[in-house]
Coordinates of C-alpha atoms and ligand atoms in Angstrom, one line a residue:
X1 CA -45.2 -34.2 92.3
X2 CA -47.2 -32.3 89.8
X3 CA -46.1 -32.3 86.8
X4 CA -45.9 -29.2 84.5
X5 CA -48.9 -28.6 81.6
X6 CA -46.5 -29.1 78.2
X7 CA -46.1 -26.5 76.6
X8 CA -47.1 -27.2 73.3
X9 CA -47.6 -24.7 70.8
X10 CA -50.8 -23.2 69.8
X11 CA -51.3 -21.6 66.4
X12 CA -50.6 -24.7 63.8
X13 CA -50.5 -24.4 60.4
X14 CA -49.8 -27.9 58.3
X15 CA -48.4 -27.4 54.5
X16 CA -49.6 -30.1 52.6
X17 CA -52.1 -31.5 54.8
X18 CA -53.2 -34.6 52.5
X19 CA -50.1 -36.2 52.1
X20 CA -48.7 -38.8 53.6
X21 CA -46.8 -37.1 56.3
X22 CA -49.8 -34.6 56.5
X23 CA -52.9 -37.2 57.3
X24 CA -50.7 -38.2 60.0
X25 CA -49.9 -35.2 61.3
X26 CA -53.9 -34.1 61.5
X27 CA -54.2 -37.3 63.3
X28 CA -51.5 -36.4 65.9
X29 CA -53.1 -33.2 66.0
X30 CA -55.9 -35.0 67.1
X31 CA -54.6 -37.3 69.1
X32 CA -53.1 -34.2 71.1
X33 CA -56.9 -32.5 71.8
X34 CA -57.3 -30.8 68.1
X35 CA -59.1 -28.1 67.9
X36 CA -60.2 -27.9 71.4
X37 CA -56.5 -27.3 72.0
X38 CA -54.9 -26.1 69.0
X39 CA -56.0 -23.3 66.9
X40 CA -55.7 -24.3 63.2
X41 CA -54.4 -21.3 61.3
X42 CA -54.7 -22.8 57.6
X43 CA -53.9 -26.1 55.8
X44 CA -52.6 -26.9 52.5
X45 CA -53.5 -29.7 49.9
X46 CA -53.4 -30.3 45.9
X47 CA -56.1 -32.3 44.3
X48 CA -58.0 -34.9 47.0
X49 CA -60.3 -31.6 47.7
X50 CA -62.9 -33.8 49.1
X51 CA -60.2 -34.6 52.0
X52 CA -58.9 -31.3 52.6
X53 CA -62.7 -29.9 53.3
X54 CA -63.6 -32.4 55.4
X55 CA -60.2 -31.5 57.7
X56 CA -60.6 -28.1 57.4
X57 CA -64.2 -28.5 59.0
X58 CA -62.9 -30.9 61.7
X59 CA -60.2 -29.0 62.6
X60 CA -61.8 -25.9 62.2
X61 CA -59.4 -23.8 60.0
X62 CA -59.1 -20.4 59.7
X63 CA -57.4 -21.0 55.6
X64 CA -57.8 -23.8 52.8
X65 CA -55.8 -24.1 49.9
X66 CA -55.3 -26.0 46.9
X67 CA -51.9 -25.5 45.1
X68 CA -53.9 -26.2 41.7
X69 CA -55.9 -23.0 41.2
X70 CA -58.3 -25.7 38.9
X71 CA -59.4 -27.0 41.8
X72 CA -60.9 -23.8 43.3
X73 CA -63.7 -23.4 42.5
X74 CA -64.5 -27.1 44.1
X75 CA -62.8 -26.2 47.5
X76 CA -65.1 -23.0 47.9
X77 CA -68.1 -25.0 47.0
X78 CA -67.2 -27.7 49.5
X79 CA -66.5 -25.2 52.2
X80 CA -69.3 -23.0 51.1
X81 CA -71.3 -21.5 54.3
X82 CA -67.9 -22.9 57.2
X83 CA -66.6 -19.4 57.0
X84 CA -63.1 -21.2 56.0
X85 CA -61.5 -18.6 53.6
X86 CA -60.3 -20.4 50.3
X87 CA -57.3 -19.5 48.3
X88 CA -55.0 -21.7 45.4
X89 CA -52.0 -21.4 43.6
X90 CA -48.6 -20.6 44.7
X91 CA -50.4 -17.1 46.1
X92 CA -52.5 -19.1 48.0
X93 CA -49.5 -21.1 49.3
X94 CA -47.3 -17.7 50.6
X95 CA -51.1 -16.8 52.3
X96 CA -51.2 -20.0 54.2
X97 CA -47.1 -19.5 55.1
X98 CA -47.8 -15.8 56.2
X99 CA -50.8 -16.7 59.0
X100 CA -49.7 -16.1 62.4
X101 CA -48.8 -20.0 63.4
X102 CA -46.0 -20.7 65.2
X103 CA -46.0 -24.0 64.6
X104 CA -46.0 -24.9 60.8
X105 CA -45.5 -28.4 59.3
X106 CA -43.6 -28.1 56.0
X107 CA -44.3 -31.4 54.3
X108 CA -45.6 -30.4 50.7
X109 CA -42.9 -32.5 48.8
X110 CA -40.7 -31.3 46.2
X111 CA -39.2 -27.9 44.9
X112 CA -42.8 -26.5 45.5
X113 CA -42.2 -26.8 48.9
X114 CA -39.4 -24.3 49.1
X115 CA -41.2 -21.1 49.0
X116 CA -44.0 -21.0 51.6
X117 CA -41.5 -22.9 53.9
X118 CA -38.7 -20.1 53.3
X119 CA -42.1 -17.7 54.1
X120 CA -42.6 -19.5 57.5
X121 CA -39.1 -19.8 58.6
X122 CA -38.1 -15.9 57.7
X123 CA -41.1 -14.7 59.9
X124 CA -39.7 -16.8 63.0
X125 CA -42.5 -19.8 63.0
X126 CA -40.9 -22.8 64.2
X127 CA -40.9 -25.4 61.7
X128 CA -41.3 -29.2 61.3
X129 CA -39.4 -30.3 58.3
X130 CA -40.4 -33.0 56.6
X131 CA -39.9 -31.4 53.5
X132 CA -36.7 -32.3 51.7
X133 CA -35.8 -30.3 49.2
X134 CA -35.2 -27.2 51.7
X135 CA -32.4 -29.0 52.8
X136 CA -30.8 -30.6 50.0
X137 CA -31.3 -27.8 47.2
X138 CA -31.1 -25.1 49.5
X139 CA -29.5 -25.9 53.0
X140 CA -27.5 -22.8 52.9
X141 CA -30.6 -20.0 52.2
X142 CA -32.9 -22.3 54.6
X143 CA -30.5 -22.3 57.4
X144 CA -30.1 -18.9 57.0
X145 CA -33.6 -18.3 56.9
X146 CA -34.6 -20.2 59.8
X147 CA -31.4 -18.4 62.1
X148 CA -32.4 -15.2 61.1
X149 CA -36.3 -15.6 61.5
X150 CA -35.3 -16.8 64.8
X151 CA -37.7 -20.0 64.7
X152 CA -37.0 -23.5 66.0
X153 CA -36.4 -26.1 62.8
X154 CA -37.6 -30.2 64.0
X155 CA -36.9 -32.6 61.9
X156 CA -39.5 -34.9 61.1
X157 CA -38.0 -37.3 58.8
X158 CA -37.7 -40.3 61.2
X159 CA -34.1 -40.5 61.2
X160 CA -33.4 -36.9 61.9
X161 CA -35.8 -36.6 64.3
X162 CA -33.8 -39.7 66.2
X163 CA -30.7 -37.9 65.8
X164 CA -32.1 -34.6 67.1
X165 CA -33.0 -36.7 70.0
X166 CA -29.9 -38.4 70.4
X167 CA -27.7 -35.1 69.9
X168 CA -26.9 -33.2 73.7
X169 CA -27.0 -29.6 72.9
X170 CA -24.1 -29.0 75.9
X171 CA -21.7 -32.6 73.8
X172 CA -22.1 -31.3 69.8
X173 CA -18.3 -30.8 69.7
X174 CA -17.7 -34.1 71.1
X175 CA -19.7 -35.7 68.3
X176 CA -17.7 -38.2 66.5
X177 CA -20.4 -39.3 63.7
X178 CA -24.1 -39.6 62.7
X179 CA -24.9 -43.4 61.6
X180 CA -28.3 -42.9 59.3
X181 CA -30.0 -46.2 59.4
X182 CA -31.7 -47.4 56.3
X183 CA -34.0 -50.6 55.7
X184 CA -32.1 -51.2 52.6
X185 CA -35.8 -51.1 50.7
X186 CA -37.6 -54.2 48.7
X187 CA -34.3 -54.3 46.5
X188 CA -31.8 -54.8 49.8
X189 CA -30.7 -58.5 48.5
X190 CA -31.3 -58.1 44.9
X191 CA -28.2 -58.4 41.9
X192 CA -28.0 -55.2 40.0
X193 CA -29.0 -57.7 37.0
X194 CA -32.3 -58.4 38.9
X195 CA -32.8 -54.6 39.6
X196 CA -32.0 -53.4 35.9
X197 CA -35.8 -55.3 35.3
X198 CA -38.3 -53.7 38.1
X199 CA -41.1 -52.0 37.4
X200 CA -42.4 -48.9 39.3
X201 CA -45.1 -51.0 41.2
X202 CA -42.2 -53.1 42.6
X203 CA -40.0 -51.0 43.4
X204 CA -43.0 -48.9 45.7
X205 CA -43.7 -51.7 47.7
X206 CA -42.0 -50.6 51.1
X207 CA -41.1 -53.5 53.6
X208 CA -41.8 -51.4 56.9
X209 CA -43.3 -48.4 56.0
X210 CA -46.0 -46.6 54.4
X211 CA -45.1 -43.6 52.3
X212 CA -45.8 -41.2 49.5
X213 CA -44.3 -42.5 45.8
X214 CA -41.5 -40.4 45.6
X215 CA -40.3 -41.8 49.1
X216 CA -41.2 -45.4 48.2
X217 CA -39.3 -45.4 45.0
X218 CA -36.3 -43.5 46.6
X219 CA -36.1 -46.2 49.2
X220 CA -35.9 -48.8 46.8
X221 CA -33.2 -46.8 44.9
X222 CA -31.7 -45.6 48.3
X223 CA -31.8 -42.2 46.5
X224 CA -33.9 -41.1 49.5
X225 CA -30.8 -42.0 52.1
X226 CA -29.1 -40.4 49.9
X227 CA -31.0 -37.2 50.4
X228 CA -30.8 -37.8 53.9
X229 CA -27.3 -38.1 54.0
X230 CA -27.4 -33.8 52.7
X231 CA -30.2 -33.0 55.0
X232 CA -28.3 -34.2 58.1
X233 CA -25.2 -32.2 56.8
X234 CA -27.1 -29.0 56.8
X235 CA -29.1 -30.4 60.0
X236 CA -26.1 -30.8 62.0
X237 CA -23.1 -29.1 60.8
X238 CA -20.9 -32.1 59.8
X239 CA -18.5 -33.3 57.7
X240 CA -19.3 -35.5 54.8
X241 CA -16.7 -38.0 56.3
X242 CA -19.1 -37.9 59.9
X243 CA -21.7 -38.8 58.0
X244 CA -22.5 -42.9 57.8
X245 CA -25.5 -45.3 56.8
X246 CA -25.6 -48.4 57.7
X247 CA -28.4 -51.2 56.3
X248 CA -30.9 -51.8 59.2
X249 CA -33.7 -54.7 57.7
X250 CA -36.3 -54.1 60.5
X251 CA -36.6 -49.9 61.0
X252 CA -36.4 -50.3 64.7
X253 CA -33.2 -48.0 65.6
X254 CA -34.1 -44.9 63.3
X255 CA -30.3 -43.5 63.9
X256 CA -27.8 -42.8 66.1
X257 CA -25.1 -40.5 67.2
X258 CA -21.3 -41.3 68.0
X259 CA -19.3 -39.6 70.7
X260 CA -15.7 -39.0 70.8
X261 CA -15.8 -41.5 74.1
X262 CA -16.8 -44.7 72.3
X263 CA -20.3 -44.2 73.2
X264 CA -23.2 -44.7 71.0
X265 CA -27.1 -43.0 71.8
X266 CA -29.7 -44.5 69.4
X267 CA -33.8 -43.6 69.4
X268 CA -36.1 -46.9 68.8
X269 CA -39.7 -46.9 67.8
X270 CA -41.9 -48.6 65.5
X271 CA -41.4 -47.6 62.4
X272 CA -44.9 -45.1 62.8
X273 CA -44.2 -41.6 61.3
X274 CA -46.1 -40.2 64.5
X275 CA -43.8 -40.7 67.0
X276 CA -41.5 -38.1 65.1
X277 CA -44.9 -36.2 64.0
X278 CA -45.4 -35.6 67.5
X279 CA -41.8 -35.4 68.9
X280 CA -42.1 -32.1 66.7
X281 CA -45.5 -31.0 67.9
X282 CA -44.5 -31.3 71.4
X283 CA -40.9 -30.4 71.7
X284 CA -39.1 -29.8 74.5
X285 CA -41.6 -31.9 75.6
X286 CA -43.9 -34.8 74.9
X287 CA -47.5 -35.7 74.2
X288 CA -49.3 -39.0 74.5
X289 CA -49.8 -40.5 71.5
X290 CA -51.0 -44.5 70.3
X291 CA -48.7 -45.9 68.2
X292 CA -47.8 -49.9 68.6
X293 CA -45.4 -50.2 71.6
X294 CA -42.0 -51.8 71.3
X295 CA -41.8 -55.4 72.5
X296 CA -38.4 -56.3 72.8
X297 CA -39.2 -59.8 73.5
X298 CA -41.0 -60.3 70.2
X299 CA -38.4 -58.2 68.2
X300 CA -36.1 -60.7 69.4
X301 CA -32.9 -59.4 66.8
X302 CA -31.8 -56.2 65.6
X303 CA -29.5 -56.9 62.3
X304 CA -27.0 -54.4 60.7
X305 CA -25.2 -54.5 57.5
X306 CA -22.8 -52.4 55.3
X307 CA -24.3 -50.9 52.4
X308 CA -23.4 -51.8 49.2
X309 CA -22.5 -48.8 47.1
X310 CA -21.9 -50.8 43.2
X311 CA -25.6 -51.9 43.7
X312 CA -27.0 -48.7 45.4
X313 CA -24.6 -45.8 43.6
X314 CA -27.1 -43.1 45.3
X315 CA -25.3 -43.3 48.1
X316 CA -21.8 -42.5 46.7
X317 CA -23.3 -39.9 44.4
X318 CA -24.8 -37.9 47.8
X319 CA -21.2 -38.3 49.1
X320 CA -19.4 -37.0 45.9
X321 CA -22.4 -33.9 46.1
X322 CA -20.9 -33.3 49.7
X323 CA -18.0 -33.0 48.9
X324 CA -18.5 -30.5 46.2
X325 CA -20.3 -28.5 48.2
X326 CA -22.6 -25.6 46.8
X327 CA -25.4 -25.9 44.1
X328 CA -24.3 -30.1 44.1
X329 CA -27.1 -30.9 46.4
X330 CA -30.0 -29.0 44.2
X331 CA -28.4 -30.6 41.1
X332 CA -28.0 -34.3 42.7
X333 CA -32.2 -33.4 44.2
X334 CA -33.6 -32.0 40.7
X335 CA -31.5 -35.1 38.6
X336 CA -33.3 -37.1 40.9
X337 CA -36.7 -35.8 40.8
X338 CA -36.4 -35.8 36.8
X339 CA -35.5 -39.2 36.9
X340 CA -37.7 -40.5 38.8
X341 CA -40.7 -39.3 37.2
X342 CA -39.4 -40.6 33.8
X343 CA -39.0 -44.1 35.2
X344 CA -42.6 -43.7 36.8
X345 CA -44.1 -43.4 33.7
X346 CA -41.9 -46.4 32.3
X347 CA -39.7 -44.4 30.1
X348 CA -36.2 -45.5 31.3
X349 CA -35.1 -48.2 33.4
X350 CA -35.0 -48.6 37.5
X351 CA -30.7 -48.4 37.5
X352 CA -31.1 -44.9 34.6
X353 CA -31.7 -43.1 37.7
X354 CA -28.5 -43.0 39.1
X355 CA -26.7 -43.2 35.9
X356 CA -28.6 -40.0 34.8
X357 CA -27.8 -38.0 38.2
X358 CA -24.2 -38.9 37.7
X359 CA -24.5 -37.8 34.0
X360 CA -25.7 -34.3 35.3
X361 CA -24.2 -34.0 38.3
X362 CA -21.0 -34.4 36.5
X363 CA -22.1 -31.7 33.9
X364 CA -23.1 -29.1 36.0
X365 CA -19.6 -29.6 38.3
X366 CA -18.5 -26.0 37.8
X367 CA -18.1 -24.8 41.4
X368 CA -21.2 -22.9 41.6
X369 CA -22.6 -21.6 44.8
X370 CA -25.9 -22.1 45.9
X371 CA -25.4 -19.0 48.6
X372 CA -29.3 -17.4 47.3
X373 CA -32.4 -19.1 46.2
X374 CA -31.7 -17.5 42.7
X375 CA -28.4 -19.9 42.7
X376 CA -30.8 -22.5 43.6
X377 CA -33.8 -22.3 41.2
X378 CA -30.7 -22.0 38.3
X379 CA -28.8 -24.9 39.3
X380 CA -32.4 -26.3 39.6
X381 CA -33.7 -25.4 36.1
X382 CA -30.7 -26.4 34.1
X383 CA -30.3 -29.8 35.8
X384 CA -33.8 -30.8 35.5
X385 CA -33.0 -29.9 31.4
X386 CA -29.6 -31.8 31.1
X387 CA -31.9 -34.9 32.9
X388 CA -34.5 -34.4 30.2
X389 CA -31.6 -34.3 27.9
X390 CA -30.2 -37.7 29.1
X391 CA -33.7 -39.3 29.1
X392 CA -34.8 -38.3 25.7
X393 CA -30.9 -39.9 24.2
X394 CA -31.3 -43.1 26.2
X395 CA -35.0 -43.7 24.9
X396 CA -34.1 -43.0 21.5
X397 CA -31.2 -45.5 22.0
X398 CA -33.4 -48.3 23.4
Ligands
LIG1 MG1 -36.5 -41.1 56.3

C-alpha cells in the first residue's frame, strides 16, 4: 500500500539554535531534507556568533539573532551580503517569536526563555518545549497561553516526550501515574559526606548524556528531576501524589505511564536527544532519523532503584513546591538557578544548593498565586534576592 507523505510542518523557527538541544535540532532538521524541505523562518543564539552564521547560511534563514546586542555588530558582518536580516536583544528575541513559523523550538534555557516562547504560543505556533522554565515558573500563564493560541505544545525533554508517547488521548482518565525515570547522575552511589566535597567539573560529567551545564549539574543534584517532576504536572494534569521517579542507571526506558488496569506503557531509545527532537518535528507522525539502534541483546539488563531523598533533597523539595501550588514552582526554579550559578563559580558548596532553595522556598511560602506572568517575574525577582541573601551569609560564615 502507499503510504501517506507525513505531514510535517513547514515554516520552523528554532529559539536558541546553538545550544545543546538546538545543534541537535538543526541536525534533525537536516536529517529531515533541511531547507529543501523546510523553510527556516529565523534562529536564535547568544555569543558563539561564528556558529549561528554559518547555520543561518545552511539553512537558509529568513532572521538571525543574538540575545546580546554586543554581539551585533559581528552577526551583521558575518552575514553581510546573505540577505539574512539581523536583529539582538530581547527585541530581537519577540522578532524571531513573531515570524510566521508554525513550528518553533523553544530551547533558549532559563527565565529568558519565557517571553519569546509566551510570543509563539499566544499566536497559535505549535511549540517544542524544551525550555523549562515555562513550565516550572509559569505552568499556569503558559498553559493558558498555548490553549488559547490554539497551538500544539511537544515536549522535548526526553522523558516527556516518552510520556506524551505513552499517554492514549481516548485512556487519560484511566491514568493511574507517571513514573519519571532518572539516571541518578555521576553522584547516584555517593554518601552525602562524599558529595559535600565535588567540584563543578565533577559534578558536569554526565554518565549517559551530553548536555548544556545547567542540565549536567542539575542531574548530578537531581534538581533537574526535580524540575521535571513540575513540568509533567503542568504537562499532564496530575496530582503531585501521580507523580513518581524512579533511579534508572542506563537511560534506556525514558518514562512510563500507569493505567488503572495494572498495565504499564514505557518508550525506549538511546539515550540521543534526537529521537525526541524529531518525535516533535514530525508529530503525529515520524521521520527517519540515524541515531544508534537499540540492541536488546547487548543491553542485556535494565536496573531500577528507589531514589534516595536524604541524599538527593531536590526531589522532596519539587514535591513540597507541588503541593503548595502557585508561585512555589518559580521560587523552587529561580532558588535553583541562583544557586547554581554561585556553586559554578565555587562560592558555596555542591549540598548549599538544596539547602538554599529550602531556605527560600520556605521564605516566600505565603500562598501567592502565580495566575499572570507579573506574579511570576515577582515571585522570580525576590527569590533570586533571598538566594543572594543566603549565599552572601553562608560565604561570610565559611
Ligand atoms: Mg530530561
Amino acid at each position: 500500500m502507499q503510504q501517506p507523505e507525513p505531514t510535517f510542518p513547514h515554516r520552523l523557527t528554532v529559539l536558541g539554535s546553538t545550544g545543546s538541544i538546538g545543534t541537535s535540532t538543526v541536525d534533525v532538521i537536516n536529517q529531515l531534507g533541511g531547507r529543501d524541505r523546510f523553510e527556516v523562518m529565523a534562529l536564535t543564539g547568544a555569543g558563539n556568533i561564528a556558529l549561528l552564521a554559518e547555520q543561518a547560511r545552511a539553512l537558509g534563514a529568513k532572521l538571525a539573532v543574538t540575545s546580546q546586542d554586543d554581539n551585533y555588530q559581528e552577526l551583521r558582518e558575518a552575514l553581510a551580503g546573505t540577505g539574512i536580516d539581523v536583529a539582538s536583544g530581547r527585541s530581537g528575541l519577540r522578532e524571531a517569536a513573531s515570524m510566521s513559523a508554525d513550528w518553533v523550538m523553544a530551547a533558549i534555557a532559563g527565565t529568558p526563555g519565557l517571553e519569546p516562547t509566551l510570543i509563539a504560543a499566544q499566536r497559535g505556533a505549535n511549540i517544542a518545549l524544551a525550555n523549562k522554565e515555562c513550565l516550572v515558573s509559569a505552568g499556569d500563564v503558559f498553559i493558558r497561553t498555548v490553549a488559547e493560541g490554539g497551538g500544539t505544545l511537544i515536549p522535548v525533554d526526553s522523558e516527556h516526550s516518552a510520556i506524551f508517547q505513552c499517554l492514549e488521548p481516548a485512556n487519560k482518565a484511566n491514568v493511574e501515574r507517571i513514573v519519571l525515570t532518572a539516571s541518578g547522575g555521576p553522584f547516584r552511589t555517593f554518601t552525602r559526606e562524599q558529595m559535600a566535597g565535588v567540584t563543578a567539573d565533577i559534578a558536569r560529567a554526565h554518565p549517559n548524556w551530553s548536555m548544556g551545564l545547567k542540565v549536567s549539574i542539575g542531574s548530578a543534584s537531581m534538581f533537574n528531576k526535580a524540575l521535571e517532576m513540575i513540568e509533567a504536572k503542568y504537562l499532564f494534569d496530575l496530582r503531585p501524589d501521580q507523580i513518581e521517579v524512579i533511579i534508572h542507571p542506563q537511560s534506556i526506558i525514558h518514562s512510563m505511564v500507569a493505567y488503572t488496569d495494572g498495565s504499564v506503557i514505557a518508550q525506549l531509545g538511546c539515550p540521543d536527544m534526537r529521537t525526541a527532537i524529531a518525535y516533535a518535528l514530525t508529530y503525529p507522525s515520524r521521520g527517519e532519523i540515524d541515531v544508534e539502534r537499540l540492541d536488546f541483546a547487548k543491553l542485556a539488563r535494565l536496573d531500577f532503584e528507589a531514589p534516595d531523598e536524604s541524599r538527593f533533597p531536590a526531589l522532596r523539595l519539587a514535591r513540597t513546591a507541588l503541593e503548595r501550588g502557585g508561585a512555589q514552582g518559580a521560587v523552587l526554579n529561580a532558588a535553583d538557578e541562583t544557586a547554581f550559578h554561585a556553586f559554578v563559580e565555587g562560592r558555596i558548596g555542591f549540598l548549599d544548593m538544596a539547602d538554599i532553595v529550602e531556605t527560600v522556598m520556605d521564605r516566600i511560602n505565603d500562598g501567592r498565586s502565580a495566575e499572570t506572568i507579573e506574579d511570576v517575574l515577582a515571585a522570580d525577582a525576590q527569590a533570586r534576592q533571598y538566594a543572594d541573601d543566603v549565599i552572601q551569609r553562608m560565604q561570610q560564615a565559611a
